[in-house]
Short mmCIF file of C-alpha atoms and ligand atoms in Angstrom, two decimals:
data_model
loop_
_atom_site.label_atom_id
_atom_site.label_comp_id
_atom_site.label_asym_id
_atom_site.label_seq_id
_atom_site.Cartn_x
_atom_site.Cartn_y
_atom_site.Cartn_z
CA UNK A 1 21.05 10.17 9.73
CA UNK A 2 18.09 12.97 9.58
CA UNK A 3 15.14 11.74 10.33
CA UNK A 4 13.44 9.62 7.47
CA UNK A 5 10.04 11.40 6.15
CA UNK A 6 7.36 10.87 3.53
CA UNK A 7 8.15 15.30 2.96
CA UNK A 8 10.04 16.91 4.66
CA UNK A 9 8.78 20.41 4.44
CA UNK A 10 10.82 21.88 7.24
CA UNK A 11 13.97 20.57 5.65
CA UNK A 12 13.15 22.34 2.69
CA UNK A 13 12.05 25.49 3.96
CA UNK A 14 15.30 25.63 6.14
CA UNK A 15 17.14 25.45 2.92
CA UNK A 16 15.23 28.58 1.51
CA UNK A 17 14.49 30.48 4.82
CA UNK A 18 16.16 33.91 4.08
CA UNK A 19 14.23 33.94 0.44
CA UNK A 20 10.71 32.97 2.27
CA UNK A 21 10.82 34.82 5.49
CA UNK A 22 11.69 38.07 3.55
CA UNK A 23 8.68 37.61 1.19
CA UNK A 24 6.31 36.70 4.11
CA UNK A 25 7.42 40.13 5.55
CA UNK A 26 6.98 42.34 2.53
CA UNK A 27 3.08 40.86 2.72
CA UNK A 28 2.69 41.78 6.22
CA UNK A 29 4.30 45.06 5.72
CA UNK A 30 2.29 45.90 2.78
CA UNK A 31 -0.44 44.57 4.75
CA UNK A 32 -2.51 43.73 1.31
CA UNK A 33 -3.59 40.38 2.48
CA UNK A 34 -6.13 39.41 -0.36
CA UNK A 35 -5.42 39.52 -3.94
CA UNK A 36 -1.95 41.87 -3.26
CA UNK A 37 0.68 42.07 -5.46
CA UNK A 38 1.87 38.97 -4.71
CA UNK A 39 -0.87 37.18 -5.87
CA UNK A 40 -0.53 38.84 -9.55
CA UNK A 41 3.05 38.00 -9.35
CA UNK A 42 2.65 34.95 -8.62
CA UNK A 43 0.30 34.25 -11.37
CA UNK A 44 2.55 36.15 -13.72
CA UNK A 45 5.52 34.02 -13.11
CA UNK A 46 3.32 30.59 -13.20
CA UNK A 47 2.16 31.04 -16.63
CA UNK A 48 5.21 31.94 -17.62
CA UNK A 49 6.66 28.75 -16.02
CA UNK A 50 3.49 26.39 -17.69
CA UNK A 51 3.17 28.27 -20.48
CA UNK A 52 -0.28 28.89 -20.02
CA UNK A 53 -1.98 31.75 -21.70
CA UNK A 54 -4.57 32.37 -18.64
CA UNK A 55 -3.58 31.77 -15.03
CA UNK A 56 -6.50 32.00 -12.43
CA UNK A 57 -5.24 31.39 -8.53
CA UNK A 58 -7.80 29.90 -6.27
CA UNK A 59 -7.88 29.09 -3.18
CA UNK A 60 -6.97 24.99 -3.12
CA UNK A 61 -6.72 22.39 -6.07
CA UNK A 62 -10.55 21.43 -5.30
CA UNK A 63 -11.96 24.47 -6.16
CA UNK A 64 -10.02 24.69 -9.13
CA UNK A 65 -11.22 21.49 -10.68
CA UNK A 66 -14.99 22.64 -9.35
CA UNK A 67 -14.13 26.25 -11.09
CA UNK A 68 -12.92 24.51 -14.08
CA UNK A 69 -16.03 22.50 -14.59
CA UNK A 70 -18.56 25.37 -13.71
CA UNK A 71 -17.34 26.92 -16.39
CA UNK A 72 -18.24 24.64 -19.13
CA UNK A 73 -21.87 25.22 -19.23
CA UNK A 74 -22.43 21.51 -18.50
CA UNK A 75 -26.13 20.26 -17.33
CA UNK A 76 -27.40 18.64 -14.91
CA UNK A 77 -27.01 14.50 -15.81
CA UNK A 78 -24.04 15.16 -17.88
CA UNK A 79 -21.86 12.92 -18.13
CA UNK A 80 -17.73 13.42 -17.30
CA UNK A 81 -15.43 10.89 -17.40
CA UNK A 82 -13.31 10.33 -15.10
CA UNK A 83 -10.58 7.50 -13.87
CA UNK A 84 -11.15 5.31 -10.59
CA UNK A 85 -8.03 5.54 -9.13
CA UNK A 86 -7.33 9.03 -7.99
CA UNK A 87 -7.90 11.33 -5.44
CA UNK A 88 -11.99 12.13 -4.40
CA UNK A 89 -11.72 15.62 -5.43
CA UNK A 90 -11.29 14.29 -8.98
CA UNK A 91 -14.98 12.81 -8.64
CA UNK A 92 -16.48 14.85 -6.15
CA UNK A 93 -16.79 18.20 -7.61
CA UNK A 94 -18.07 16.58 -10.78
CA UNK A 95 -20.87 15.08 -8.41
CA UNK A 96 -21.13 18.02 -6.51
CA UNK A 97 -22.09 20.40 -9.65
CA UNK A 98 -24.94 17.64 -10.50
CA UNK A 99 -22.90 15.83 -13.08
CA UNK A 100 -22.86 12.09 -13.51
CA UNK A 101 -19.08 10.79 -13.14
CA UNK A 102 -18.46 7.95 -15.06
CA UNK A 103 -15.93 5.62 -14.42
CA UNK A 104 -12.57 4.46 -16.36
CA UNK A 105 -10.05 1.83 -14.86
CA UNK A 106 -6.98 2.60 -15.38
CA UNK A 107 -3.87 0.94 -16.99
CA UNK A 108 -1.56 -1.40 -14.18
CA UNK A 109 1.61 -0.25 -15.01
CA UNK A 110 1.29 3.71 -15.00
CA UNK A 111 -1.91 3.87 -13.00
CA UNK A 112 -3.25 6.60 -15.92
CA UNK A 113 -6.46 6.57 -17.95
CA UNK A 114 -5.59 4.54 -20.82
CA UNK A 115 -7.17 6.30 -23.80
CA UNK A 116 -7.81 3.06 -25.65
CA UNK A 117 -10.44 2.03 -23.22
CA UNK A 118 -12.33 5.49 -23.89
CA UNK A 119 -14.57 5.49 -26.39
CA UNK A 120 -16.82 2.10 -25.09
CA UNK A 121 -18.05 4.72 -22.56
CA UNK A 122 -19.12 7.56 -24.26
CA UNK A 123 -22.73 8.13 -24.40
CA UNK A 124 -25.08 10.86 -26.20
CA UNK A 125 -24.66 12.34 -22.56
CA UNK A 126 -20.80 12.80 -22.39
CA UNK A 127 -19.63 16.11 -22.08
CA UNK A 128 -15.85 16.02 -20.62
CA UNK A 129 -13.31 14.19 -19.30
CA UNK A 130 -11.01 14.72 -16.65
CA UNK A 131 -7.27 12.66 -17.55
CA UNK A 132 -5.97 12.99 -13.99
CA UNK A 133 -2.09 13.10 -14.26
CA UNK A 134 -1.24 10.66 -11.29
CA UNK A 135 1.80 10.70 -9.29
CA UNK A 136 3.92 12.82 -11.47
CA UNK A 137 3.39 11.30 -14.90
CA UNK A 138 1.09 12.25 -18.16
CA UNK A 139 -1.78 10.30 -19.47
CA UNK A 140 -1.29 10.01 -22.70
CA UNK A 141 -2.86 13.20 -24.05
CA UNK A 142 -1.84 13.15 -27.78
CA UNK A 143 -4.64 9.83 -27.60
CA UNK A 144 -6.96 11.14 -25.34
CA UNK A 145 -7.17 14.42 -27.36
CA UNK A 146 -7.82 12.99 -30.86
CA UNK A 147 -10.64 10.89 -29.00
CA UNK A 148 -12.10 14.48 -27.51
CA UNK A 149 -12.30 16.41 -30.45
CA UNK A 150 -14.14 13.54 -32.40
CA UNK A 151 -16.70 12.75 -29.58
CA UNK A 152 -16.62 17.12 -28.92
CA UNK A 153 -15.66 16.70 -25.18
CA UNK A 154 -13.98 19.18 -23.29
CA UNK A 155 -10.90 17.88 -21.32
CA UNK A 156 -10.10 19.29 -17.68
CA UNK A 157 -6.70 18.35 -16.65
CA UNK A 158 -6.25 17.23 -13.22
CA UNK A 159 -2.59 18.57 -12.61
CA UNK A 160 -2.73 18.63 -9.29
CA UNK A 161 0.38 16.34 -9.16
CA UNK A 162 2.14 16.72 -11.77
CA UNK A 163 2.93 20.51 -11.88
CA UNK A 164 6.38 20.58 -13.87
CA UNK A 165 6.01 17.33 -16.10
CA UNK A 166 6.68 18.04 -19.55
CA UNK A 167 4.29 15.86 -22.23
CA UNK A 168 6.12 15.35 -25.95
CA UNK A 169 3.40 14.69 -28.71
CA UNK A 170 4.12 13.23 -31.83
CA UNK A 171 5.41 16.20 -33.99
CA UNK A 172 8.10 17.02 -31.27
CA UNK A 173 5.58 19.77 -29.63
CA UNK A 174 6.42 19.73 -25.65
CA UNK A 175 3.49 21.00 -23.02
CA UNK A 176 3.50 20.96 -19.44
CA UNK A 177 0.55 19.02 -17.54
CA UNK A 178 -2.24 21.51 -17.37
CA UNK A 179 -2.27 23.35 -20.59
CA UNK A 180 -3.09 20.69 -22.84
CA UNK A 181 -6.68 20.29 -22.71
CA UNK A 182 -9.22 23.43 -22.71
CA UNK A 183 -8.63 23.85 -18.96
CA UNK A 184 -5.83 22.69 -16.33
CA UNK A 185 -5.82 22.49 -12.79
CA UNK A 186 -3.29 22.06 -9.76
CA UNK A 187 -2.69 22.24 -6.04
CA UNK A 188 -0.64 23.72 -4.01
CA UNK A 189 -1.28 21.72 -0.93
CA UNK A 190 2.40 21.31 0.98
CA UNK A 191 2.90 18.11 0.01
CA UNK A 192 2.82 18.76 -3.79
CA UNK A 193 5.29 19.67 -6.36
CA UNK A 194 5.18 23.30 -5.56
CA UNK A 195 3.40 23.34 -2.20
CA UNK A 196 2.67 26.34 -0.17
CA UNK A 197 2.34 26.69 3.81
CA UNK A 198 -1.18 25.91 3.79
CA UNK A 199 -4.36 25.85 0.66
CA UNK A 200 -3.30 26.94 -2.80
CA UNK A 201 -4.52 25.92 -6.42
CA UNK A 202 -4.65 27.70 -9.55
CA UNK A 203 -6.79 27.14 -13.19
CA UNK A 204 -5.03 27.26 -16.59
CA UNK A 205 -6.61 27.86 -19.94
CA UNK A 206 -5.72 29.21 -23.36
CA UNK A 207 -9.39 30.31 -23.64
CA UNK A 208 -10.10 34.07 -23.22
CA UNK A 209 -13.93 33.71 -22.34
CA UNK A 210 -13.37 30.35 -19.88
CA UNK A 211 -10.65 32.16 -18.03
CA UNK A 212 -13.11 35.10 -17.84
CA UNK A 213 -16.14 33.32 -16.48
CA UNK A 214 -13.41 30.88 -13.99
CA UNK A 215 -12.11 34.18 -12.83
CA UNK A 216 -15.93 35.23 -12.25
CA UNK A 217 -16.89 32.33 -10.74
CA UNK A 218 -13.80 32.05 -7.81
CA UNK A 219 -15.17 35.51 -7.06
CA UNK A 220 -18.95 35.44 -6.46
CA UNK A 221 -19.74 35.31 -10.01
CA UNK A 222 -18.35 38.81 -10.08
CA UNK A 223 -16.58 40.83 -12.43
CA UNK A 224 -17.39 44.20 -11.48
CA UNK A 225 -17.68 44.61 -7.68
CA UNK A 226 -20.98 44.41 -5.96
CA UNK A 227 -22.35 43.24 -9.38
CA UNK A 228 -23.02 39.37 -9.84
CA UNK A 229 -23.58 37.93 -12.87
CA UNK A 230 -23.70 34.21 -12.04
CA UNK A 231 -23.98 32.12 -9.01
CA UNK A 232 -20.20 31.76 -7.69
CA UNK A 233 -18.09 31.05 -4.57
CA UNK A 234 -15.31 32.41 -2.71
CA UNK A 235 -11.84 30.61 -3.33
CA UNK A 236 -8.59 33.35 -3.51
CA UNK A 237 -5.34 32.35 -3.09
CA UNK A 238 -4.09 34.62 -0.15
CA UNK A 239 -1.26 36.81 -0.88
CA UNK A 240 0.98 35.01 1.62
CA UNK A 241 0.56 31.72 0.11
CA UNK A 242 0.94 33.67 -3.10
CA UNK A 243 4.56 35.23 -2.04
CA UNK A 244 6.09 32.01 -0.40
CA UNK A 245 4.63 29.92 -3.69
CA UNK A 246 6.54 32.58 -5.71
CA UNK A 247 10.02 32.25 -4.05
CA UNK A 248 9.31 28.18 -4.52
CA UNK A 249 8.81 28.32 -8.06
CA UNK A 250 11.53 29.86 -9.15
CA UNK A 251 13.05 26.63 -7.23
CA UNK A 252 10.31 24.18 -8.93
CA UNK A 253 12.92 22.82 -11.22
CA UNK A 254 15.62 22.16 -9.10
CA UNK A 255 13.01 20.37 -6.57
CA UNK A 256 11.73 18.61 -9.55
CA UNK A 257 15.52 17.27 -10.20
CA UNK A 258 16.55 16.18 -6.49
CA UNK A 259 13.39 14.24 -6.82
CA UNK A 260 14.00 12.77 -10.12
CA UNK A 261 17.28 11.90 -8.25
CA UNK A 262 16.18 10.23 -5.52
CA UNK A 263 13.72 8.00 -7.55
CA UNK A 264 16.51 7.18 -9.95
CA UNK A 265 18.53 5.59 -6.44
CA UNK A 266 15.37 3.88 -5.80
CA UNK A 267 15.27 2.56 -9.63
CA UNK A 268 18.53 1.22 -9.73
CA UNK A 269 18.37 -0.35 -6.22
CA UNK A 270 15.47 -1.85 -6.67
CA UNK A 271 15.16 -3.24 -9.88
CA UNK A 272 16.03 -6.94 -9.01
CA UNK A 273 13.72 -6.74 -6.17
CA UNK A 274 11.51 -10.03 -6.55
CA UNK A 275 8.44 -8.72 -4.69
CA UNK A 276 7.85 -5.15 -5.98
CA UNK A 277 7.47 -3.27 -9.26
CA UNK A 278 9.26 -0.13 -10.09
CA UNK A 279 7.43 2.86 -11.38
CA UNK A 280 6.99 2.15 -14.82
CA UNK A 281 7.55 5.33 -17.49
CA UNK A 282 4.30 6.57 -19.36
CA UNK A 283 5.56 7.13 -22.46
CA UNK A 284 5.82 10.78 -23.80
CA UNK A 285 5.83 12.23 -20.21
CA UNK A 286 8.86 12.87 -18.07
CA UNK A 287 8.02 11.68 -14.12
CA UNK A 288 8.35 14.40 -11.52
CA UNK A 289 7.40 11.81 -8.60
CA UNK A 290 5.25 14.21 -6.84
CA UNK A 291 4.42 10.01 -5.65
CA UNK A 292 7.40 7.20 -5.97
CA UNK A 293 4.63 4.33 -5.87
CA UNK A 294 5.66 0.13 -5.74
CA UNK A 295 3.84 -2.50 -6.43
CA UNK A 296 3.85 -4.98 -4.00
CA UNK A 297 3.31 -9.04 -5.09
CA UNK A 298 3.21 -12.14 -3.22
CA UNK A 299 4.03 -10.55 0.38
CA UNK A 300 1.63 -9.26 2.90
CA UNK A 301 1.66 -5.58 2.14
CA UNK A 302 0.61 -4.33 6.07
CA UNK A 303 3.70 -6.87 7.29
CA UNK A 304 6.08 -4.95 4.80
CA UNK A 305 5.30 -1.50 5.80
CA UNK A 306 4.98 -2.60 9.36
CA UNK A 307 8.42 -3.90 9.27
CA UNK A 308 9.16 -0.79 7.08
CA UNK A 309 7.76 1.63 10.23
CA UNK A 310 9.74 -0.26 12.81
CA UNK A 311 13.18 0.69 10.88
CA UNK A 312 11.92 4.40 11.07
CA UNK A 313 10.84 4.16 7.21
CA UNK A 314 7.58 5.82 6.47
CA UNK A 315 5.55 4.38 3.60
CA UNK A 316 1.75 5.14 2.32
CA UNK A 317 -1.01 3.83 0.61
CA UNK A 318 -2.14 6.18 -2.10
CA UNK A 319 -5.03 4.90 -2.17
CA UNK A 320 -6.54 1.99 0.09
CA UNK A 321 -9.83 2.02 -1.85
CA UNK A 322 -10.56 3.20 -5.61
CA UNK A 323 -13.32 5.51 -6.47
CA UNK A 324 -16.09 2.60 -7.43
CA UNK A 325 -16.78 1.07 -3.90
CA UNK A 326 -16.26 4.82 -1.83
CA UNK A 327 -19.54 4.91 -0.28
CA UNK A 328 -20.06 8.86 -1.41
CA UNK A 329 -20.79 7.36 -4.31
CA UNK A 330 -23.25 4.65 -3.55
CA UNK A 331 -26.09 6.55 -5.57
CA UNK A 332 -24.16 6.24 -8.65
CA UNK A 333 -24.62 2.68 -11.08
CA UNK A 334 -20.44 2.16 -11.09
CA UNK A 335 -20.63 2.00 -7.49
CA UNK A 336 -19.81 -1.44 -6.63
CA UNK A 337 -18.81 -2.48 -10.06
CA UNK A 338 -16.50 -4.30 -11.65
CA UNK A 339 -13.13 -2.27 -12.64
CA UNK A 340 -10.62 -4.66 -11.82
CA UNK A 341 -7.05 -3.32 -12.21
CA UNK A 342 -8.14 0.24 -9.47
CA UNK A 343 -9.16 -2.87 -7.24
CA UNK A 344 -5.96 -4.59 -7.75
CA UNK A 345 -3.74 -1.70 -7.63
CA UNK A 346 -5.71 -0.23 -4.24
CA UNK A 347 -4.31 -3.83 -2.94
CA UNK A 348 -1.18 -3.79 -3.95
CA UNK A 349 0.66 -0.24 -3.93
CA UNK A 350 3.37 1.31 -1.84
CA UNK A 351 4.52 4.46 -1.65
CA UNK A 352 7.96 5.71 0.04
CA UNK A 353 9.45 8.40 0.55
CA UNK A 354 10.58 10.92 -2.36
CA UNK A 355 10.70 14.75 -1.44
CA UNK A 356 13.54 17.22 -2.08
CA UNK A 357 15.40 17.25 0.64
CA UNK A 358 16.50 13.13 0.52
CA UNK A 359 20.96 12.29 0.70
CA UNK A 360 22.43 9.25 0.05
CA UNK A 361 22.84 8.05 3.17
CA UNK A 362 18.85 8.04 3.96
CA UNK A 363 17.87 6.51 0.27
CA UNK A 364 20.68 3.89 0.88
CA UNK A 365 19.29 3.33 4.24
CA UNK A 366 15.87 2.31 2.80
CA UNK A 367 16.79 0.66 0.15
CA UNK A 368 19.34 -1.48 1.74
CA UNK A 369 16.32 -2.46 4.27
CA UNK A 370 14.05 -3.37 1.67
CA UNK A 371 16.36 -5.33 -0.14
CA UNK A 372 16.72 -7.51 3.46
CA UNK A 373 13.05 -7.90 3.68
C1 PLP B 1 -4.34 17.08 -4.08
C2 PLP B 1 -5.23 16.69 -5.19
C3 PLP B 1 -6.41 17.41 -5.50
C4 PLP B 1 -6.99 18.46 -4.62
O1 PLP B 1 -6.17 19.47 -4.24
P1 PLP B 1 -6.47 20.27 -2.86
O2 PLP B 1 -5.59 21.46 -3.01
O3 PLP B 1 -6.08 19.38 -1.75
O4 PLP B 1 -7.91 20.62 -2.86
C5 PLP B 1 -7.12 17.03 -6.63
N1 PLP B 1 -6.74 16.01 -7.39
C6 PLP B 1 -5.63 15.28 -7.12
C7 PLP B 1 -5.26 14.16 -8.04
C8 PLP B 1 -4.86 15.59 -6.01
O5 PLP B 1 -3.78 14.85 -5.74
#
């Protein structure tokens, strides 16, 4: 059996090495390392992909969501929204920019903002809200929408995981994660649905002037050279990253599918499973398990995924501790407070492995070894 992995990038480059290595070498030949063609290709055939009207590469999913919410015009003390189990970027770049994050816990079973518990904390000061679309799965946008246009806050997707998922709102309308609200944002990092060989990210928006002033902003606050019209930074996408993420996306869906696969193993084999939880289906939103995340009960989670580890199965905690007690954030009032189901679910999650490169025999491996424990 091939060696068991949380991703196994190698695998999956192996599988597309002729496509990659030839774009990789166009680059170099061409020698146009920043913004080259590949870059506006790229973007070209994202948007076509997402649907999104603007597409504006950057240079990792960070700067994207810090982009996304420079744009807005937002002051300083403003208050964003923002769910307490996710990633730090989430949080951080709203802190960053001088912008109060406030915190939502999040609903057990799909780990998402739950829009219902929304509107008891909005405040005169409440600007945006970032629905962070966690481990391959929508929040429930056609909710969380309705609730932004009435209070007038913008909505900044974090779609940093969930490039590919496919949200269905009530009339039958479909929309991929990142063009539902005003802006969108995603990673490339290697580990995610489309991942590059190093940092990537990209913006979406349907909105002429915010993709105008996002596009400024990634580029010294520049649109014509040498002339700056706003305080910026520096965040491209290089044109390699931009060439090998273009010969991966026109493989996103089939990536998307042998994951969908290998979690649907997992679902079946595990379902009867007295000590863990499944991943439970947001409704609305396909899952493209950029994550395939258990919950553990009434076991010692370190003795599972040390016994895990010693039969050469990887697992991970995504994440150990939720956004309220991280000590970045110790100036903030949340800090410290009281958001029980993040706590709970910091205690009690598993991840294992789900990538695109997973056969039979390795899925029937680990589940067969769970089911002894
Ligand atoms: C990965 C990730 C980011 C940040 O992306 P980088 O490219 O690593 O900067 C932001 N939010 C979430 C939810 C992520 O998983």
């Amino acid at each position: 059996m091939k060696d068991l992995k949380m991703v196994d990038l190698y695998g999956q480059y192996f599988r597309l090495k002729d496509e990659i290595d030839a774009a990789i070498q166009r680059v170099i030949d061409s020698s146009a390392f920043i913004n080259g063609p590949a870059v506006k290709s790229f973007a070209g055939h994202l948007a076509e992909y997402t649907g999104a009207a603007h597409v504006i590469p950057c240079g990792n999913g960070t700067d994207a969501l810090q982009a996304a919410l420079a744009s807005l015009d937002l002051q300083p003390g403003d208050e964003v929204l923002v769910p307490d189990f996710t990633f730090i970027a989430t949080v951080e770049t709203v802190a960053l920019l001088g912008l109060t994050p406030v915190i939502l816990d999040v609903d057990p079973d799909t780990f998402l903002i739950d829009p219902a518990t929304i509107k008891e904390h909005i405040s005169p000061k409440t600007r945006a809200i970032i629905p962070v679309h966690l481990f391959g799965q929508c929040v429930n946008m056609a909710s969380l929408l309705n609730i932004a246009r009435e209070y007038n806050l913008k909505v900044i997707e974090d779609a940093a995981q969930a490039l590919g998922t496919w949200y269905t709102f009530p009339d039958g309308t479909k929309k991929m994660a990142g063009t539902m609200g005003d802006i969108g944002c995603t990673s490339f990092f290697p580990s995610k649905n489309l991942g590059a060989f190093g940092d990537g990210g990209a913006v979406f928006t349907a909105d002429e002037e915010l993709a105008r002033r996002i596009r400024s902003y990634v580029n010294h606050g520049t649109q014509k050279k040498y002339y700056h019209e706003r305080i910026g930074i520096n965040s491209r996408l290089d044109s390699l990253q931009a060439a090998i993420l273009d010969v991966k996306l026109s493989h996103l869906d089939e990536f998307i599918k042998s994951r969908q696969k290998a979690a649907a193993w997992y679902d079946e084999q595990l379902a009867g499973v007295s000590f863990l939880q499944t991943p439970v289906r947001a409704s609305r939103s396909t899952h493209t398990f950029h994550q395939y995340t258990l919950r553990i009960s009434g076991i010692d989670r370190q003795n599972f995924m040390d016994y895990l580890k010693n039969a050469g199965i990887p697992s991970m905690v995504y994440y150990p501790l939720p956004i309220h007690r991280q000590e970045a954030f110790s100036r903030f009032s949340f800090y410290n407070g009281y958001f029980p189901v993040a706590g709970e679910l910091c205690q009690t999650v598993v991840s294992i492995p789900v990538h695109t490169e997973m056969d039979t025999e390795q899925l029937d491996y680990i589940t067969t070894n769970i089911k002894k424990y």
